[in-house]
Amino acid sequence: MPPKLPEFSNSVKLKHVKLGYQYLVNHFLTLLLVPVILGLLVQLLQLGPHEILNLWNNLHFDLIQILCSSFLIVFVTALYFMSKPRLVYLVDYACFKPPVALRVPFSTFMEHSRIILSSEPKSVDFQMKILERSGLGEETSLPPAIHYIPPNPTMEASRQEAELVIFSAMDLLLNKTGLKPKDVDILIVNCSLFSPTPSLSAMVINKYKMRGNVKSFNLSGMGCSAGLISIDLARDLLQVYPKSNAVVVSTEIITPNYYQGKERSMLVPNCLFRMGGAAILLSNRGSDRRRAKYRLLRVVRTHKGADDTAYRCVFEQEDPQGKVGILLSKDLMAIAGEALKSNITTLGPLVLPASEQLLFLVTLIGRKVFNAKWKPYIPDFKLAFEHFCIHAGGRAVIDELQRNLQLSAEHVEASRMTLHRFGNTSSSSLWYELSYIEAKGRMKKGDRVWQIAFGSGFKCNSAVWKCNKTIETPVVDGPWFDCVDRYPVDIPEVVKH
Amino acid sequence: MSENRSRVTVHSKLTWVSSKPLGGKPHELSALDHAMALHTVHVIFYYRANPFERGLFDSDFSLSDLLCMYPPVMGRLARGDGGNWVVKCNDAGVRTLRASVGTTLDEWLRSADASEERDLTVWEDMPGDPIGCPALVFEGLMGTWLDELAIAMLGGRMGLSYVGSGAGAWIGRMDAVLGGRMDAVLVGRRGAVLVMLNEFEGGGLAIGLSCPHMLADPTCATLFFKSWTETNRGEPVCHPPIYHLPALNARRSLSTGINSIKYLETKSKSAESPSGKMATATFRLSHSIIKQCLAQIHDECPDATPFDLLAALFWIRIMRLKMPRHDQKHSLSICVDVRKPIHGPIPYGYFGNALHFSLLSMDAELLDTAGLGHVAGAVHRHVADLHEEELLSAMNWFESRKGENGQYAQPFMMYGPELTCISMEHMITPEGSTCESSMYEAAFRKGEEPVHMTYRIGNVEGEGLIMVMPSPEAGLARTVTVTLSEEQLAELCEDQAIMDLQPTMLLGGKM
């Protein structure tokens, strides 16, 4: 039909134009230099070998001149290598796989809810609605204390959960990497809502009998993006300490924070947060270069805390009955969008290819100088990264980011499937997602991964990794080993019950 | 309502789920299942060593693996389309309670009586009551005293039971008022199976399993439990459950089993007889004694099984206790499980009800004067004549009582009003079968067999109940549990004929 054809051919033409433009701009230098070099080469060849030898012999060099220039060259080279930031490698990581008895099917969760909140049928209905639309599956897990009717969150139970999650992940990591606990130089543990004395990092040091001079840090209260904050901290420390390694443990302990009241805005975390944890080994040793899985390229941290609305949008407080819970405000999505924009504005110039940056710059100048009505150009991040790990904070978060960054379903598949299988495991969800991509056999050498996480405060942090070696399937020691074949599943809008 | 303080204290409650998500179509209940709707099944296993002492979440999760094979156990009872009961396989899980008992195992077996033993499982006497979660049923609909009752139950005084049929009738009226909406409220929320772990002082564990009789009869409840112990030992399950038997649903002409059908019809019309306070005693009889008695009646009844002998003996003695009425017939209702271990249309693993009730009548005079051998012979002939066809025609009869919209008729009391005698002979391992079927093989760890097990049927009315079960001692030894009115039971315990058998008395209460 006449009207359709021009559109189609238009879009094809546009695609070709775009591809051509990208190739041109991204390989600009190459395209510039190659003809120049060719020209020189042609000139040289025209001269003939005799002439070249004559030229060479005519160059008189003093001994001093030679010495000085070689010193200079060596000095500059040394300066360059010393000031280069140390490369940080991710040797390997391990994710905690909850025992099957801790599984929480929908119907069990709803029954418990109905029994515990028997006087508040509206709250129960609300929880049911949230759960149905949450994108969670039937195999997510809650810690033992929460399985009781009513839940039994004691300090003892919280510590037991911490021990179960952290020690399992650490054991798996030590096994995978062959690392000896006495060789750990830096230990960083992040767990937002459970912060006992002594700290969880002390608990790890005690269990594994680590060295007396291990540099240990315990980050608490920093929300779901604390995982990337820990990675950033580890990277900074690895710049200071040569030939060291760092173990980062990211987890969220749910037992003490299960909301036991009835305010609807505080019941949402109960429906979404689930047990999970990950342990990561980072290193700046050259010897680990060969066996490392990834190399850390960038970490970008953005904090919107200066804005009051952003600061209060995820707030822990007491409800009118005195029960402590986390209040999620209604502007959460809007603020997340803003934080994301901030973050990618900083990240973009560091990772985007020149073609996208040029376009973005041109549109920006155009909007400022010529006409404010020009549509802002959203750079195509798919050109910068092969894989995306979006923190599985909830279905809405993933939908929002997919829309904003114009990602396809396959790009966000890792996030959605992690949300389905493991729920929102807070700071460790990025590692489950990375594990999913590996389990599916999609991770090849040279692929770049973008991990992006949001957290209370309001923070948006990103990390960019480059794959160092192709990951072979099947991945037998990952959390997806027994179920990756069942994925991807189709997650309905509303789960029928 | 028990006036004494119970020695059992419930301290926690949680839900146990299977290791994989189970979905599936609703599990339909057969006609016979619907007929048993007024009763509940309670099974208690006593162990000397506690295999779960480290806590439920520290053990091997064998129950999780086992539950993958039992979607109906994980589900909830609800009214399906068409008004009949189905089990919605919604993966909701098995409610598990933990309690501690303020005494040692041996002391309990010696001194506890039936009403105390009830505390070891979850009891709901109300017909069709949602087991285990009364608070959620009433959802603010009724508030007031029922909620308080529910809260008290959850608080740990599990010795409570609802006051007989009064509350049941009240629920019935509410249902009518709400135009049948009650079930809509209760849909998907009636617990199926409940497990209760009771820890004794000084070690020792009693595991109580309760479920509506609609879902499972004592045999398949026991097999479920046995499968759990087999999974815990790491062995394959001997009798995996079978849920649907085409043979049971096939229509047959009502040519056989006229007697059973007449009996069922009489039962359906009999009014509810108020029973006085009932008490229970357990008699354990050794292998040698039974062998001796069988030898004594060998002439009159050469093929007598221990069940025939004991049913006859107890029937005679109980009848002697009642007012002798020489002009009437005495009846014994015999309940037999029709599962066959090796072949037959109803295999051992069938999960559902496969009980057949039949009536054996004798003249009072004959019963009084004829010897034990004669009566045992009568029982033997009666039992031997029962075939699957009888059960299938009983099923047919239940099917024929369906209403126009396919809804099954109202259930009636299946146990009672006559003296009922339940046979568990099918649980003794027959020669030549590969699997151990005796319930006393249910050991969680090798060498730790149960020391005792009890069956209780909820909502039994009428004259009483006699259960003949296997004993921990193999061979011909049997354990007989008798439920009668208090006075009759006290007399029976001093009856000379019974005392001649040198029984070991268990769970007789503080006599």
Coordinates of C-alpha atoms in Angstrom, one line a residue, chain A residues 11-12 75 114 123 125 136 168 179 234 268 276 278 280 324-325 329 332 350 386 430-431:
Chain A
S11 CA 13.2 3.7 8.1
V12 CA 15.6 1.4 6.2
F75 CA 61.3 8.5 32.4
R114 CA -4.4 -13.4 56.4
S123 CA -4.2 -4.5 54.2
D125 CA -6.0 -7.4 50.0
L136 CA 8.0 -12.6 41.8
S168 CA 27.5 -20.2 52.4
L179 CA 41.6 -18.4 48.0
A234 CA 37.4 -1.8 47.1
V268 CA 5.4 -3.4 50.2
G276 CA 20.0 -13.6 49.0
A278 CA 26.9 -12.7 47.2
I280 CA 33.0 -11.2 45.2
V324 CA 9.1 0.1 62.5
G325 CA 8.9 -0.2 58.8
S329 CA 6.7 7.4 49.0
L332 CA 9.7 7.0 44.1
L350 CA 32.9 7.9 29.7
E386 CA 26.3 -5.7 25.5
L430 CA 23.1 -7.6 40.4
W431 CA 25.3 -10.7 41.0

